[in-house]
Amino acid sequence: MGSKNKLRRFRENETFSNVVQPERKDLTDQEFPLKGNWNRDFFKKDQPIVLELGCGKGEYTVGLAKRFPEKNFLGIDIKGARFWRGAKTALEEGITNAGFMRTQIELVDKAFAENEVSEIWITFPDPQIKYKRTKHRMTNPHFLERYKTVLKPEGLMHLKTDSEYMHGYTLGLLEGLGHEILYAHHNIYINHDAPKEVVEIQTFYEKQYLEIGKPITYIKFRIN
């Protein structure tokens, strides 16, 4: 994507009513105004809140919002030029229960109040395979603790990835820490019991993976 395109998308994001772009200091140096007030002040609907972390182009945020109008969905990514597509689509199609926020994933507990979130989706994250990158892995113990802070007691976590390494790492971690694994499969497209929203909503890159026969994995779990 050219720099002109990126700048245009950044400018458009600033005009979108379904996009929030706080500065880092807005989250770390003071109480963020939307924290605890997302339903009242942003969605204007009192419904369960579902996050997509590292949402990319926002295919899952928009797809889930269309499928589940009784829930509010927020895609979070630091790359606003990517989620511009999802935000624009939601506005064009009048999908009022989908929004986007530009910020770092590690600040999720600064942006949401305790028990404010009902579900979290992590879709195709960078597996950060090198050991020195473990701290950046989105299912490492430190991230799980942050998610637990904002999730309701019975809140759900979803991990969908093309990385066998990420799938195996997360399964082992969850079992080792005593978290509750509700569903896990190493290739959901050959499993007839896979949840429909997992196989019927596909990201841009996922479709490319499927064309070359790459297995897509999925885990649904609770953090104890």
XYZ file of C-alpha atoms in Angstrom:
224
model
C 0.000 0.000 0.000
C 1.437 3.371 -1.024
C 2.050 6.147 1.493
C -0.576 8.335 -0.221
C -3.188 5.620 0.226
C -2.255 5.227 3.888
C -2.515 8.951 4.525
C -5.893 9.084 2.797
C -7.178 6.229 4.934
C -5.841 7.815 8.110
C -7.687 11.028 7.233
C -10.891 9.127 6.467
C -10.668 7.223 9.756
C -10.703 10.558 11.575
C -14.130 11.307 10.057
C -15.665 7.893 10.777
C -18.164 7.830 13.640
C -17.373 4.163 14.339
C -13.616 4.673 14.885
C -11.827 5.674 18.104
C -8.133 6.592 18.009
C -6.826 7.521 21.468
C -3.228 8.532 22.033
C -1.255 6.126 24.203
C -1.121 8.723 26.983
C -4.927 8.945 26.910
C -4.974 5.362 28.141
C -1.950 5.290 30.415
C -1.835 8.746 32.019
C -5.512 9.237 32.826
C -8.850 7.465 33.041
C -10.024 6.799 29.490
C -13.571 8.285 29.122
C -14.982 5.240 27.306
C -13.650 2.810 29.910
C -16.748 1.299 31.494
C -18.974 3.340 29.179
C -18.588 1.715 25.763
C -22.216 0.656 25.480
C -23.603 3.963 26.688
C -21.324 6.401 24.875
C -20.050 4.552 21.787
C -22.440 1.800 20.702
C -25.511 3.448 22.229
C -26.808 -0.102 22.823
C -26.674 -2.098 26.042
C -25.447 -5.393 24.595
C -22.586 -7.858 25.291
C -19.264 -6.484 24.037
C -17.021 -8.668 21.876
C -13.452 -7.673 20.933
C -11.370 -8.761 17.956
C -7.723 -8.199 18.830
C -5.351 -7.614 15.929
C -8.377 -7.242 13.661
C -6.490 -6.452 10.431
C -8.981 -5.515 7.719
C -11.860 -6.129 10.132
C -13.466 -9.034 8.280
C -14.274 -10.852 11.500
C -15.507 -7.791 13.363
C -17.926 -6.935 10.547
C -18.860 -10.553 9.813
C -19.672 -11.322 13.439
C -21.595 -8.064 13.851
C -23.824 -8.976 10.901
C -24.351 -12.499 12.212
C -25.014 -11.454 15.835
C -26.910 -8.117 15.922
C -27.645 -8.710 19.614
C -23.953 -8.133 20.458
C -21.565 -5.171 20.038
C -18.252 -5.815 18.264
C -15.056 -3.782 18.428
C -12.009 -4.500 16.280
C -8.688 -3.348 17.750
C -5.462 -2.884 15.803
C -2.563 -0.457 15.818
C -2.637 -0.270 12.013
C -5.504 2.041 11.171
C -4.917 1.848 7.421
C -5.856 -1.826 7.627
C -9.089 -1.617 9.592
C -10.182 1.348 7.442
C -11.792 -1.214 5.125
C -13.869 -2.789 7.889
C -14.906 0.566 9.330
C -15.936 1.877 5.914
C -17.900 -1.285 5.121
C -19.752 -1.095 8.454
C -20.767 2.502 7.761
C -21.769 1.814 4.166
C -23.910 -1.159 5.182
C -25.420 0.496 8.262
C -23.916 -2.013 10.686
C -24.297 -0.044 13.904
C -22.989 -2.749 16.268
C -19.466 -2.762 14.776
C -16.701 -0.307 15.648
C -12.918 -0.029 15.603
C -10.201 1.312 17.884
C -6.619 2.085 16.981
C -4.321 1.192 19.876
C -1.820 -1.393 21.111
C -3.263 -4.723 22.268
C -1.267 -4.592 25.511
C -3.359 -1.584 26.578
C -6.649 -3.486 26.488
C -6.992 -3.360 30.283
C -6.601 0.435 30.142
C -9.400 0.796 27.594
C -12.039 -1.420 29.222
C -13.362 -1.728 32.750
C -13.364 -4.909 34.800
C -16.004 -7.362 33.518
C -16.967 -5.049 30.641
C -16.206 -7.562 27.862
C -18.071 -10.806 27.141
C -15.839 -12.379 24.477
C -12.456 -11.909 22.832
C -11.451 -13.153 19.388
C -7.817 -13.425 18.314
C -7.678 -14.084 14.581
C -4.481 -15.039 12.778
C -1.986 -13.352 15.122
C 1.741 -13.281 14.451
C 2.919 -16.510 16.188
C 6.170 -14.829 17.287
C 8.009 -18.141 16.982
C 11.425 -16.971 18.196
C 11.904 -17.446 21.953
C 12.918 -13.813 22.501
C 9.552 -12.811 21.023
C 7.534 -14.878 23.528
C 6.469 -11.735 25.404
C 4.720 -10.526 22.238
C 2.746 -13.747 21.724
C -0.915 -12.814 22.128
C -1.778 -15.867 24.227
C 1.179 -15.715 26.616
C 0.371 -15.695 30.376
C 0.751 -11.917 30.720
C -1.725 -11.236 27.925
C -4.142 -13.805 29.350
C -4.077 -11.945 32.674
C -4.930 -8.688 30.900
C -7.813 -10.345 29.094
C -9.081 -11.856 32.344
C -9.213 -8.380 33.889
C -11.706 -7.075 31.339
C -13.660 -10.294 30.719
C -16.795 -11.253 32.582
C -16.368 -14.318 34.852
C -17.839 -16.641 32.204
C -16.248 -14.711 29.322
C -15.106 -16.622 26.252
C -11.821 -16.569 24.338
C -11.405 -17.640 20.695
C -8.122 -18.273 18.861
C -8.199 -18.927 15.127
C -4.851 -19.327 13.400
C -3.031 -20.949 10.496
C 0.020 -21.471 12.727
C 0.351 -25.014 14.074
C 3.012 -23.639 16.410
C 0.663 -21.019 17.875
C -2.099 -23.609 18.213
C 0.153 -26.094 20.013
C 1.779 -23.457 22.215
C -1.596 -22.123 23.326
C -3.093 -25.558 24.000
C -0.102 -26.569 26.092
C -0.180 -23.306 28.007
C -3.909 -23.516 28.721
C -3.625 -27.095 29.957
C -0.587 -26.288 32.064
C -2.252 -23.300 33.725
C -5.549 -25.105 34.309
C -7.702 -22.990 32.016
C -10.909 -24.451 30.563
C -10.623 -25.650 26.962
C -14.125 -25.835 25.484
C -13.222 -26.790 21.916
C -10.013 -27.380 19.997
C -9.275 -28.708 16.534
C -6.161 -28.671 14.366
C -8.112 -28.405 11.078
C -11.603 -26.964 11.454
C -12.544 -27.302 7.791
C -12.508 -31.097 8.018
C -14.481 -31.099 11.288
C -18.250 -31.138 10.794
C -18.798 -29.971 14.382
C -16.884 -26.704 13.916
C -18.928 -23.625 14.943
C -20.506 -22.016 11.877
C -19.112 -18.558 12.617
C -15.610 -20.050 12.587
C -15.843 -21.586 9.125
C -18.307 -19.246 7.418
C -16.431 -16.009 8.169
C -13.041 -15.904 6.465
C -10.347 -13.265 6.342
C -8.582 -12.163 3.168
C -5.440 -14.133 3.995
C -7.366 -17.138 5.293
C -8.904 -17.619 1.853
C -5.412 -17.699 0.391
C -4.315 -20.271 2.975
C -7.299 -22.465 2.136
C -6.521 -22.307 -1.584
C -3.145 -23.944 -0.929
C -4.586 -26.456 1.523
C -3.128 -24.977 4.691
C -4.970 -26.218 7.830
C -6.775 -23.612 9.945
C -6.882 -24.274 13.690
C -9.295 -23.037 16.337
C -9.516 -23.054 20.135
C -12.383 -21.847 22.318
C -11.573 -21.471 26.016
C -12.163 -19.715 29.321
C -9.490 -18.141 31.499
C -9.825 -19.395 35.080
